[in-house]
Coordinates of C-alpha atoms in Angstrom, one line a residue:
X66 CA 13.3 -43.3 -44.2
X67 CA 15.0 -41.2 -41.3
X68 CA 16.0 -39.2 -44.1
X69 CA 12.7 -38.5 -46.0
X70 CA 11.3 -37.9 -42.4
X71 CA 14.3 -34.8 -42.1
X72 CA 14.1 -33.3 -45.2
X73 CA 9.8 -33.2 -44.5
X74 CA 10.5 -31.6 -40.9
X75 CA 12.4 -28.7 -42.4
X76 CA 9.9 -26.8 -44.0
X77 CA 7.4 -27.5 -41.7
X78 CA 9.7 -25.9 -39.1
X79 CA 10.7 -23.1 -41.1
X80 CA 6.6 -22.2 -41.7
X81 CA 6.5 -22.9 -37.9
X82 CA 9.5 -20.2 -37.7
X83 CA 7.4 -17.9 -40.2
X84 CA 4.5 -17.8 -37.6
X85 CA 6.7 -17.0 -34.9
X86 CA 7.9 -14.1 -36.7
X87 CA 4.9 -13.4 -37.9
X88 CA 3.2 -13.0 -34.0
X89 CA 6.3 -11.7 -33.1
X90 CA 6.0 -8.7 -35.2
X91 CA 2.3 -8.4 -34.5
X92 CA 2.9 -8.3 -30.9
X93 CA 6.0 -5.5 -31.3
X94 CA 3.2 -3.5 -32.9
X95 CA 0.8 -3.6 -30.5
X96 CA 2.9 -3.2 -27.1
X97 CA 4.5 -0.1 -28.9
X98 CA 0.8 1.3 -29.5
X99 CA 0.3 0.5 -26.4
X100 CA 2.5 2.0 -24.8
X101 CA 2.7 5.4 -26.2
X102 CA -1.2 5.5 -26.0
X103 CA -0.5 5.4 -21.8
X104 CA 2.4 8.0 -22.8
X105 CA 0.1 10.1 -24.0
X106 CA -2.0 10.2 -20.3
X107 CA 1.0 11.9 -18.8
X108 CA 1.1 15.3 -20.6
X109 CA -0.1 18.0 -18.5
X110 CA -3.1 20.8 -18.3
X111 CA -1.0 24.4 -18.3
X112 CA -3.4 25.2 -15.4
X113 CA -2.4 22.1 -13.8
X114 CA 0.0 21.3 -11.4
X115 CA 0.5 17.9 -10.6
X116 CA 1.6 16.4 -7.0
X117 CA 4.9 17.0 -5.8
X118 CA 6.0 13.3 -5.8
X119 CA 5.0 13.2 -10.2
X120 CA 6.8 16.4 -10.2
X121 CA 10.0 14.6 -8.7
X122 CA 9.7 12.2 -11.4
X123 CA 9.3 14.0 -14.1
X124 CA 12.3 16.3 -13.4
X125 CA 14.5 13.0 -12.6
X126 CA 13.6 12.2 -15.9
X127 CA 14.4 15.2 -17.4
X128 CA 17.5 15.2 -16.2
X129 CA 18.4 11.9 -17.4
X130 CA 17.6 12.8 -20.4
X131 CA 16.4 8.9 -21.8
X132 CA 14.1 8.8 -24.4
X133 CA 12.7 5.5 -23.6
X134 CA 10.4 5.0 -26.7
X135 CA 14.3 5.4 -28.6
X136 CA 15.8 3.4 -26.1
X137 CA 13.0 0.6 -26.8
X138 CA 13.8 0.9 -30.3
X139 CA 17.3 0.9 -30.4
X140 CA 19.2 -2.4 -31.5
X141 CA 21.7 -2.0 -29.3
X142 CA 19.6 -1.7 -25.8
X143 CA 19.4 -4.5 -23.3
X144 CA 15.8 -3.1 -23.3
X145 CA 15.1 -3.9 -27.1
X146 CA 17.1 -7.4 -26.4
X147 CA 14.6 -8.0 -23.3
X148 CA 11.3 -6.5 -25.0
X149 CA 12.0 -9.0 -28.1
X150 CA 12.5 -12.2 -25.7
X151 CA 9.5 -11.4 -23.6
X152 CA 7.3 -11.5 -27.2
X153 CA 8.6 -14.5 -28.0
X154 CA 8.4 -16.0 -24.5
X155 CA 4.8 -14.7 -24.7
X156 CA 4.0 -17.0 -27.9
X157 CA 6.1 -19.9 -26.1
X158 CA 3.3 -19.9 -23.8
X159 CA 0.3 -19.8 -25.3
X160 CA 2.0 -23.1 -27.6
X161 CA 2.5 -24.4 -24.1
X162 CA -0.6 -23.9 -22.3
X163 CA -2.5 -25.3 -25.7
X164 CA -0.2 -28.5 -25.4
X165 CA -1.0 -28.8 -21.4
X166 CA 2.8 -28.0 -20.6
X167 CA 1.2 -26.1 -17.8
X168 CA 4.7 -26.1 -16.0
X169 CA 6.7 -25.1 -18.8
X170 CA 3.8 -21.9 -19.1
X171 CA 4.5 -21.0 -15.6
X172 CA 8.4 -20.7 -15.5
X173 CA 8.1 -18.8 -19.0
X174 CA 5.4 -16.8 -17.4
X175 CA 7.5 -15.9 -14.1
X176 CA 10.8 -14.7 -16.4
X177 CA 8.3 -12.9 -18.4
X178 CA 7.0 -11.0 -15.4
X179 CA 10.8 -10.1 -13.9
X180 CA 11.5 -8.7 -17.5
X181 CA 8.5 -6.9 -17.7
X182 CA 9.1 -5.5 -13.9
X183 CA 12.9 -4.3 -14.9
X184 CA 11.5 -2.6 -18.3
X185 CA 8.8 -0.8 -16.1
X186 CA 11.8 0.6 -13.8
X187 CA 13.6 1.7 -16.9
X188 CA 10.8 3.6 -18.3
X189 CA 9.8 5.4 -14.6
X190 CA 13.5 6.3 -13.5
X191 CA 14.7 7.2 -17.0
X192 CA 17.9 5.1 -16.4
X193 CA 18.6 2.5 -19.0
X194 CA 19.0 -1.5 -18.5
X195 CA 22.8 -2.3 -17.7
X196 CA 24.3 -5.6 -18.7
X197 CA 24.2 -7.1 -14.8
X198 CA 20.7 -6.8 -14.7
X199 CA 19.7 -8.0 -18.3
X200 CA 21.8 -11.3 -19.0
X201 CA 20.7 -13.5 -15.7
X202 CA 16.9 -12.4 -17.2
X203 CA 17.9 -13.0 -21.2
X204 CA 20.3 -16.3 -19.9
X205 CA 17.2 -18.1 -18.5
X206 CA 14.5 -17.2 -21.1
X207 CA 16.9 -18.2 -23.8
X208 CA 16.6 -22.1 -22.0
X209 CA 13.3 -22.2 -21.4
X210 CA 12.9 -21.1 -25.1
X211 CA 15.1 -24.0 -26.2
X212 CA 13.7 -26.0 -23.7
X213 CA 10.1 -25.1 -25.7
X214 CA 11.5 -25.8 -29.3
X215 CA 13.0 -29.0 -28.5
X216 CA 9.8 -30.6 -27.2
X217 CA 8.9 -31.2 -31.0
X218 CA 5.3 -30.3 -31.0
X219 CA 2.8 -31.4 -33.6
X220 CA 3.8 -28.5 -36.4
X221 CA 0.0 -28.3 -37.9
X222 CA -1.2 -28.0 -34.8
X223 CA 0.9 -25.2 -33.6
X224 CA 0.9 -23.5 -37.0
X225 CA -3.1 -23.1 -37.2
X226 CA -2.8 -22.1 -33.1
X227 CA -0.4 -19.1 -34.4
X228 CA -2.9 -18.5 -37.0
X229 CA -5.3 -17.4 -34.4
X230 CA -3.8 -16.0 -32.6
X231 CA -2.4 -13.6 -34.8
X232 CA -5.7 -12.7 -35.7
X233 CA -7.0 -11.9 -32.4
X234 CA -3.6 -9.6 -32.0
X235 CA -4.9 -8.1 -35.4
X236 CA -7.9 -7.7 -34.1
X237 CA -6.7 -6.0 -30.3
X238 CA -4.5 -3.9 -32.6
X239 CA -7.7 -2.1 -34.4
X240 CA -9.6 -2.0 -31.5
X241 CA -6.8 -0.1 -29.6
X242 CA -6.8 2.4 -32.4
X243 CA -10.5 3.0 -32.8
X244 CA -10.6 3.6 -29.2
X245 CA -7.6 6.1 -28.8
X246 CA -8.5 7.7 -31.6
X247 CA -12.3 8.0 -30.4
X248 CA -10.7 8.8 -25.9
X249 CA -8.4 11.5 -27.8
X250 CA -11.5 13.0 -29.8
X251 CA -13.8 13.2 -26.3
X252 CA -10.7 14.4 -24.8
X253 CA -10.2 17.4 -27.4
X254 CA -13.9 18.3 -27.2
X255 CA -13.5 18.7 -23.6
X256 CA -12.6 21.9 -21.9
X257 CA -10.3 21.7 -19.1
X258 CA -11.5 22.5 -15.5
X259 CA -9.1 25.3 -15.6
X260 CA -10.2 27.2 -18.8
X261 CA -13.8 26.6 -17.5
X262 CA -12.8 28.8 -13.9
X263 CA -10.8 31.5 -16.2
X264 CA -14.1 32.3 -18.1
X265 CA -16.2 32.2 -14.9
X266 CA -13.9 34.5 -13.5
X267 CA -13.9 37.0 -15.9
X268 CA -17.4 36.7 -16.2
X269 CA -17.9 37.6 -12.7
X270 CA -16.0 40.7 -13.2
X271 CA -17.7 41.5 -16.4
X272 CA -21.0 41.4 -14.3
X273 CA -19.5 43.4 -11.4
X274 CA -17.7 46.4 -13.6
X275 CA -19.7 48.7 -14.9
X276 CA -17.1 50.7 -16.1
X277 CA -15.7 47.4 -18.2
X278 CA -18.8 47.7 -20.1
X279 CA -18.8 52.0 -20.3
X280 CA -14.9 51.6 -21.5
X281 CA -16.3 48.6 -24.0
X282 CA -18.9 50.9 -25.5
X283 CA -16.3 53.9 -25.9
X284 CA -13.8 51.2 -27.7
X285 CA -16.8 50.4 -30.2
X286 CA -16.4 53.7 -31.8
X287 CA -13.0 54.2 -32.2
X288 CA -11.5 55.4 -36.0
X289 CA -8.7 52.8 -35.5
X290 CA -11.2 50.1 -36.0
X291 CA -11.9 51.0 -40.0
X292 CA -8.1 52.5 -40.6
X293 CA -7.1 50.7 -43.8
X294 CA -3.7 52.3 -43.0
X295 CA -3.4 50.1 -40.2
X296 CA -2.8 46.4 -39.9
X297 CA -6.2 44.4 -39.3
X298 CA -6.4 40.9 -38.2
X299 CA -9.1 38.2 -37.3
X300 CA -9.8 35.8 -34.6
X301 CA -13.1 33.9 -34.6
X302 CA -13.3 31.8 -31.0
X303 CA -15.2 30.9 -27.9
X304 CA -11.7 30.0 -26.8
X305 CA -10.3 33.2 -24.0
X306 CA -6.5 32.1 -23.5
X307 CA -6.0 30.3 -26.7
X308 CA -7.9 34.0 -28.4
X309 CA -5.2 35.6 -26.0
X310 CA -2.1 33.5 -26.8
X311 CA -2.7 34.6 -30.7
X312 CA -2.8 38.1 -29.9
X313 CA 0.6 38.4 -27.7
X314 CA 2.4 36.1 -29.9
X315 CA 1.3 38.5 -32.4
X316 CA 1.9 42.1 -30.7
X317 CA 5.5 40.6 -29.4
X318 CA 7.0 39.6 -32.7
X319 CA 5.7 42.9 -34.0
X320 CA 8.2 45.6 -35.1
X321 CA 5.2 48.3 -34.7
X322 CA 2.5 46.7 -32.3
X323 CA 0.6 49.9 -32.1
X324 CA 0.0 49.2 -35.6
X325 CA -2.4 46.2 -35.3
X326 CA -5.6 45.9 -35.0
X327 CA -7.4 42.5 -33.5
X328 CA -11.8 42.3 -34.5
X329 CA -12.1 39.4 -32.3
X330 CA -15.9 37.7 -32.4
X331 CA -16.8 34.9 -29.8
X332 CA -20.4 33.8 -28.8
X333 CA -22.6 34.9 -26.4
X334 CA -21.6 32.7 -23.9
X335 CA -17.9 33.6 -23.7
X336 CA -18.5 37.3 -24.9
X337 CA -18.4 39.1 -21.4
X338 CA -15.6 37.0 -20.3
X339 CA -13.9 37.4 -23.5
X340 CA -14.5 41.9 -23.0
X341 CA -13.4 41.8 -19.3
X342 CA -9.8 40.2 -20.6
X343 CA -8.8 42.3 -23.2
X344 CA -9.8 45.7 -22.0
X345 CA -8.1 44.6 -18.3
X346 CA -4.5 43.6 -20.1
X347 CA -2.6 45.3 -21.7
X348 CA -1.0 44.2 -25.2
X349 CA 1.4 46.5 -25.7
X350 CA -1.2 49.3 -27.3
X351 CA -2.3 47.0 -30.1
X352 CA -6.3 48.0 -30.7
X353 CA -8.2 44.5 -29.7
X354 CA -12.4 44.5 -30.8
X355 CA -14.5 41.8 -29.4
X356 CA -17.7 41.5 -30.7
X357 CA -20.6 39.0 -30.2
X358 CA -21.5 36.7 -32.7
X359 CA -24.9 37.0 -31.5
X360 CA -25.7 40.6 -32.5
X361 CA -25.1 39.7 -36.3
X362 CA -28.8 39.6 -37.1
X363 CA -28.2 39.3 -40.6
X364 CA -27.1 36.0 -40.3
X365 CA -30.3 34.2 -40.1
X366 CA -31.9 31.3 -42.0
X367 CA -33.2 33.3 -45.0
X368 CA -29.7 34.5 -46.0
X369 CA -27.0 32.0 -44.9
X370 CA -27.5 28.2 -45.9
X371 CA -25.8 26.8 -43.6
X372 CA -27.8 28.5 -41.0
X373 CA -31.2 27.2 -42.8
X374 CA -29.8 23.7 -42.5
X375 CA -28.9 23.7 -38.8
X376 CA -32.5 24.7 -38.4
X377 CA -33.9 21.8 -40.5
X378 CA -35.4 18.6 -38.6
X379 CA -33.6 16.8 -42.1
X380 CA -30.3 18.4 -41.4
X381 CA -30.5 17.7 -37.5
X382 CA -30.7 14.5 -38.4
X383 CA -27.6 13.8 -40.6
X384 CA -25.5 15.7 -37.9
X385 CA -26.8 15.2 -35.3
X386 CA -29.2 11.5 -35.2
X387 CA -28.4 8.4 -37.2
X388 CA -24.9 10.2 -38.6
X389 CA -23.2 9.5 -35.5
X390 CA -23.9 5.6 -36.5
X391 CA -22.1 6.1 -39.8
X392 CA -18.8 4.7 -40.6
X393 CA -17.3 8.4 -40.1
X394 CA -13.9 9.4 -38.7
X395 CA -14.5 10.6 -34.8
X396 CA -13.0 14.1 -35.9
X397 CA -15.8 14.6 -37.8
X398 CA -17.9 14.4 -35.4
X399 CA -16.5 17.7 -33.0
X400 CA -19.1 20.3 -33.0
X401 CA -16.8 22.7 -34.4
X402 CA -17.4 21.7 -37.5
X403 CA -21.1 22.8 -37.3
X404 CA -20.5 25.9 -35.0
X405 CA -21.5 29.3 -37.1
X406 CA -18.1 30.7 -35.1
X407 CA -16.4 28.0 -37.1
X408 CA -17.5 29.3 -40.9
X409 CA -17.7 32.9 -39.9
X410 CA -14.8 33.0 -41.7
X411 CA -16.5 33.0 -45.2
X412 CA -18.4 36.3 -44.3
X413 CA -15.4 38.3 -43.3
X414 CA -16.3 41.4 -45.8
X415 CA -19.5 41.6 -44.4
X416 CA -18.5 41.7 -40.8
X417 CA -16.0 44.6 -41.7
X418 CA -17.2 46.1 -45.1
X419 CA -14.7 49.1 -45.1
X420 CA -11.9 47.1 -44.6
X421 CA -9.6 46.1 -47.7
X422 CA -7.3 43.7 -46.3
X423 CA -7.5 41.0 -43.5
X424 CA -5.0 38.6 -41.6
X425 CA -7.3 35.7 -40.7
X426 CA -5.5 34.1 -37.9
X427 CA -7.0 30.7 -36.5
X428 CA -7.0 30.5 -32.2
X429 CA -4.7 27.5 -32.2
X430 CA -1.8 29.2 -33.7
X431 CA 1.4 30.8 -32.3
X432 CA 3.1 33.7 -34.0
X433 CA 6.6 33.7 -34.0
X434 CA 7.6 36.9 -36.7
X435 CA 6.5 40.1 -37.9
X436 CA 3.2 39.4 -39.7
X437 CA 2.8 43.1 -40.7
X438 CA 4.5 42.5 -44.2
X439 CA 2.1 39.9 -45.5
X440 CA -0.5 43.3 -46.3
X441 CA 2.2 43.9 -48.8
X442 CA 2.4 41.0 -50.5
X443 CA 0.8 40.9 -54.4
X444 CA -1.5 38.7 -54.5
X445 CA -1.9 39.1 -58.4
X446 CA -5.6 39.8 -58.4
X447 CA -6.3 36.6 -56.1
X448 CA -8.3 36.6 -53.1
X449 CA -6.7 34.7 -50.7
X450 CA -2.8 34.1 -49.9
X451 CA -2.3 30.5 -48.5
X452 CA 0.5 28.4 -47.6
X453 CA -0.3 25.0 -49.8
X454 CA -0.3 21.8 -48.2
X455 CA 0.5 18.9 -50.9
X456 CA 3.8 18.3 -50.4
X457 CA 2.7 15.4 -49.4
X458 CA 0.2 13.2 -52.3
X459 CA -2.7 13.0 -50.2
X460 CA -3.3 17.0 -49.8
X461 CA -4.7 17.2 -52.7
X462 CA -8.5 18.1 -54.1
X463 CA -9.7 14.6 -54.1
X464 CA -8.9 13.9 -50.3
X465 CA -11.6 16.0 -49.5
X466 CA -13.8 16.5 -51.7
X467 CA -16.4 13.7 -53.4
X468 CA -15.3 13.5 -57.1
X469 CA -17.7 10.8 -57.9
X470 CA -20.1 13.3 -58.1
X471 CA -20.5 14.9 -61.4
X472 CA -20.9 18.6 -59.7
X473 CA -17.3 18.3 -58.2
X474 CA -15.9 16.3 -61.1
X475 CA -17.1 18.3 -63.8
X476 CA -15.4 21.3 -62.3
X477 CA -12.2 20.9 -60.0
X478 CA -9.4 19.0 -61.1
X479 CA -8.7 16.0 -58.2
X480 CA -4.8 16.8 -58.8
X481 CA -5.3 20.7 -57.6
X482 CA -3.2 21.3 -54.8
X483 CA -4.6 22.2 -51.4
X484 CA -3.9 24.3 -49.1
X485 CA -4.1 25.8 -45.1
X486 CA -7.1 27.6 -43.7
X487 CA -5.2 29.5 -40.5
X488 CA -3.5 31.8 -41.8
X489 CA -4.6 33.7 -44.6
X490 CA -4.3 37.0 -45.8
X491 CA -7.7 37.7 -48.2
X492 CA -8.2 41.1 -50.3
X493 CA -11.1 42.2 -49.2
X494 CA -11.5 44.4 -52.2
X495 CA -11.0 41.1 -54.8
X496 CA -13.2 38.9 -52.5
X497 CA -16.2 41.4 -52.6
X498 CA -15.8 41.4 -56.5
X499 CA -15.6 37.7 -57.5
X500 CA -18.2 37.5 -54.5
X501 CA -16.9 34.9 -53.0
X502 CA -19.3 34.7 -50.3
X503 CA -22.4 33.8 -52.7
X504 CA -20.0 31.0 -54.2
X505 CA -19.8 29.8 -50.9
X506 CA -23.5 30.2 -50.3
X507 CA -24.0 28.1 -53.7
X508 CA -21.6 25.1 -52.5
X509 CA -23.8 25.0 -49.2
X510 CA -27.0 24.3 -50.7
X511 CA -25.3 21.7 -53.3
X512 CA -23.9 20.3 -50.2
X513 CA -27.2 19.9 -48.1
X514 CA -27.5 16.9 -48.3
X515 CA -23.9 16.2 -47.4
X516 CA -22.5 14.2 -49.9
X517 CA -20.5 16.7 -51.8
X518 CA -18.0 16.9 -48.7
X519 CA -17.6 15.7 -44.9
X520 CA -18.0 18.5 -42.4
X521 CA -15.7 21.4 -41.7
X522 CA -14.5 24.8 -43.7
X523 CA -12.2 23.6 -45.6
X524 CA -13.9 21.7 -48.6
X525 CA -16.4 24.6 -49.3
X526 CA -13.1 26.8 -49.1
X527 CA -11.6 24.9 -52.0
X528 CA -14.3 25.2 -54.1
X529 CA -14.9 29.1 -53.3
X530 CA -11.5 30.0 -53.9
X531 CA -10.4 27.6 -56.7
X532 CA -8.3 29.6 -59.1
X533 CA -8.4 32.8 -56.7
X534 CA -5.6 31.8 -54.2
X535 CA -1.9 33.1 -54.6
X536 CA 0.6 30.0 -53.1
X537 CA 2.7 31.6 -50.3
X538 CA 6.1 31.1 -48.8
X539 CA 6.1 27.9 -47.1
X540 CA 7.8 29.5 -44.2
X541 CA 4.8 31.6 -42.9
X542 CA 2.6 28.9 -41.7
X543 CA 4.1 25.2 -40.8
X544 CA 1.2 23.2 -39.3
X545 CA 0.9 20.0 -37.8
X546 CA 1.8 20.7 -33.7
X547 CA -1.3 19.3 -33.0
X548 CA -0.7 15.6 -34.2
X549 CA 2.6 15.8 -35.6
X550 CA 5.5 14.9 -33.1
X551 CA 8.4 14.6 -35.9
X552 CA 8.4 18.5 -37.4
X553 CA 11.8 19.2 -37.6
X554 CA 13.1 21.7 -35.2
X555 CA 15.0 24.4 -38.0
X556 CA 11.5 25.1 -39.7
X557 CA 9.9 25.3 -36.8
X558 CA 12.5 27.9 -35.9
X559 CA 12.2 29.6 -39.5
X560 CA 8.6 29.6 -39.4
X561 CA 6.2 33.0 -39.0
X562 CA 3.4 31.3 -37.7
X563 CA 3.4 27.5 -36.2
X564 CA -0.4 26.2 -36.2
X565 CA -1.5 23.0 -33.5
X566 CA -3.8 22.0 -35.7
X567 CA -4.8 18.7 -34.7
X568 CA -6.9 16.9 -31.2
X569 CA -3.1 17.5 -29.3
X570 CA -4.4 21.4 -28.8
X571 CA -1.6 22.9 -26.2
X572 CA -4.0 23.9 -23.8
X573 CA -4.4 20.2 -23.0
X574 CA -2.9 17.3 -21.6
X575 CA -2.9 15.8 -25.0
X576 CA -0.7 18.5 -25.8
X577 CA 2.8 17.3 -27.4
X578 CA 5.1 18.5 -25.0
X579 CA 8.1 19.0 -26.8
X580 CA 6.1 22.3 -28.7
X581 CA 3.8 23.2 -25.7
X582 CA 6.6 26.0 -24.1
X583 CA 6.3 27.1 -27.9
X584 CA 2.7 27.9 -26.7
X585 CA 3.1 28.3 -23.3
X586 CA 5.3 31.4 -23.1
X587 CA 2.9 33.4 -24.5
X588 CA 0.9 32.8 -21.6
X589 CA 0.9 35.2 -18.7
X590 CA 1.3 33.3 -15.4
X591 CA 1.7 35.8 -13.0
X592 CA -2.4 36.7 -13.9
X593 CA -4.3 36.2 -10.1
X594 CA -7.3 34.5 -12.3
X595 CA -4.4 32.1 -13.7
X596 CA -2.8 31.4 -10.7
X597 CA -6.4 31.1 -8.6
X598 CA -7.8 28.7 -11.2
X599 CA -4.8 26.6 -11.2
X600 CA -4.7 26.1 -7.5
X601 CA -8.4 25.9 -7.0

């Protein structure tokens, strides 16, 4: 009998085992997300300077040198050995507490609390957990778990208690998600206190200089401007220092900066702020346009779609009413992806109609080489040069466009490989004879009712330049500093131009920090306006 009852208890405690595991891995999941979601909180404004005492910190850390996310991870930590018995100790207590072993609760809850206390010091100092003050810890959670599994409780019982809880761990786990991926969305929408007093600024001494504005009309009419001999690039932004960043990265890794040519178009908002910067610096005699996106009368409702739509009640609605109760990913919701700044970029041969070619350069890149020999690239009769982005399966058409539609499916292949809007170069010549712009036109009006594609520039500018891009080298644009914290370091080094696409922009304290000096240098900190606005 003694037997039958042995050989019964054994799988029951091996599915009891299984359960443990089971919330044990749950629970690893969720402290890690946890945790790196409050790592995230520390990264710094480049405005910003933090109190002395986090500064003493931080550089204590530094020079320690202990990753403490790796140190978490690694098998062979005393912090990994504790981090594992507090989860498990965790689970020992709610089993405890549901069987009224209130006592037994308590002491596993106290050891829980000194391990959680000596991980905390780890992670703050940056010094890792030595042997003396881990094994006293480890020694006396290792007998109160014992103590736990030799109690015998009721197996169901415990097994359907697991069962629930693992579900409302599942459950924690999604919400966390949802809600750092909506706090890091708000927080990328936001613009930092310090970028905010850098455009007041330089609005102020837009307003107060006259002869900013005289030496801004002169500029207007300079030959330089419509030199196809020259090298042309364009920035789209309402962004000053991220606007500025692009154009010194560019001008310093130039061989021949005197060469290039910047048409920079902001709103009317930023546009004084954006003159009074670029005509008071200097970039190394580069020839730097700002115009106002404002002044482009043409673009109005009865010739650009997308214009028509952001005027219709209908429209207004799916963007901006009952849309933002849909199911959608929270990036789809930045106003970006409805700004006209945002899809100038599909009427670049009317902005500059005597121009042949054009280096469109997104405001959240960095240059890091000579971008001057992408003019003479051949294109092969295509329009636009582009790095493509499938490497990995999911880049592909279907990821962003809706093939269940017969307008998309009947067209594009799904397979067709996508690629980066950032950093293109387009003949301006080829564009304006495949018309490229009325293509884009036509997608907008199939799209009004948005279900062709979600929001942004990309979709319509797969459709508008399928079969009319030429694959580039993937050297001249690596993307992914924006969300991306495992790029590795040689093609960052090898690359031309390194994009932050992604909510981790560098000009916030989302930023990654081990690429923000990337950005960062290109800054000038010396600027009074900088220096004032980060001390204000």
């Amino acid at each position: 009998m003694r037997r039958r009852a042995a050989e019964y208890r054994r799988p029951a405690r091996r599915r009891f085992s299984y359960w443990i595991w089971l919330l044990l891995a749950f629970s690893s999941i969720l402290g890690l997300l946890l945790f790196l979601l409050q790592h995230n909180h520390h990264h710094q404004d480049p405005l910003h300077h933090p109190l002395p005492e986090r500064n003493a910190r931080v550089e204590h850390f530094a020079k320690e040198g202990l990753n403490f996310t790796e140190e978490i991870l690694s098998v062979a930590s005393f912090s990994r050995q504790l981090a594992e018995q507090m989860i498990l100790a965790k689970a020992y207590v709610v089993i405890a507490k549901e069987h009224n072993n209130l006592h037994l609760a308590w002491q596993l809850s106290s050891k829980i609390r000194s391990c959680q206390r000596l991980l905390s010091k780890a992670a703050m100092t940056g010094e890792p957990i030595t042997l003396e003050e881990a094994e006293p810890i480890i020694k006396s959670l290792s007998f109160l778990m014992f103590k736990a599994q030799d109690i015998h409780y009721d197996i169901a019982t415990t097994i359907v208690t697991m069962k629930s809880h693992i579900q409302a761990l599942e459950e924690r786990a999604n919400a966390a998600i949802v809600q750092s991926t909506v706090f890091g969305q708000i927080a990328a929408e936001a613009v930092p206190k310090s970028l905010h007093c850098l455009n007041v600024k330089l609005m102020s001494d837009w307003l107060k200089m006259p002869s900013l504005q005289e030496f801004s009309d002169e500029r207007k009419n300079s030959p330089r401007l419509v030199d196809n001999n020259l090298y042309h690039f364009c920035i789209f932004s309402d962004n000053i220092l991220a606007t500025s960043v692009v154009v010194n990265s560019t001008v310093s890794n130039a061989d021949h900066p005197k060469q290039l040519v910047f048409h920079i178009v902001t709103n009317g908002v930023n546009y004084g702020a954006m003159q009074a910067w670029f005509l008071n610096n200097d970039f190394k005699g580069a020839t730097i346009e700002v115009q106002n996106i404002e002044e482009f009368h043409w673009l109005n409702a009865s010739y650009s779609p997308l214009v028509k739509q952001l005027l219709n009640p209908d429209s207004q609605t799916i963007y901006f009413g009952a849309y933002q109760d849909l199911n959608v990913e929270p990036k789809m919701r930045n106003p970006k992806y409805l700004s006209l700044l945002n899809h100038l970029r599909f009427y670049i041969p009317e902005i500059y109609p005597q121009l042949e070619k054009v280096v469109f350069l997104d405001d959240d890149l960095v240059v890091q080489k000579d971008l001057t020999s992408l003019f003479s690239l051949d294109l092969h009769g295509n329009v636009n040069g582009a790095v493509e982005t499938c490497l990995e399966a999911f880049h592909r058409y279907y990821k962003y466009l809706n093939f269940s539609n017969s307008i998309i499916s009947s067209r594009f292949d799904p397979q067709a490989c996508a690629w980066a809007f950032g950093m293109n170069i387009f003949d301006l010549v080829a564009w304006r004879k495949a018309n490229v712009t009325a293509r884009y036109h036509y997608w907008q009006e199939q799209n009004a009712d948005g279900t062709l594609w979600k929001l942004g520039t990309l979709p319509p500018a797969l459709l508008c330049f399928y079969g009319l891009t030429e694959p580039l080298d993937r050297r001249w644009h690596v993307l992914g500093l924006g969300y991306d914290l495992n790029i590795d370091n040689r093609l960052i080094e090898s690359a031309a131009v390194i994009h932050f696409n992604g909510n981790m922009k560098p000009w916030l304290k989302l930023a990654i920090g081990r690429y923000k000096p990337l950005w960062d240098k290109y800054i000038n900190q010396s600027h009074p306006h900088l220096q004032d606005c980060a001390t204000s």
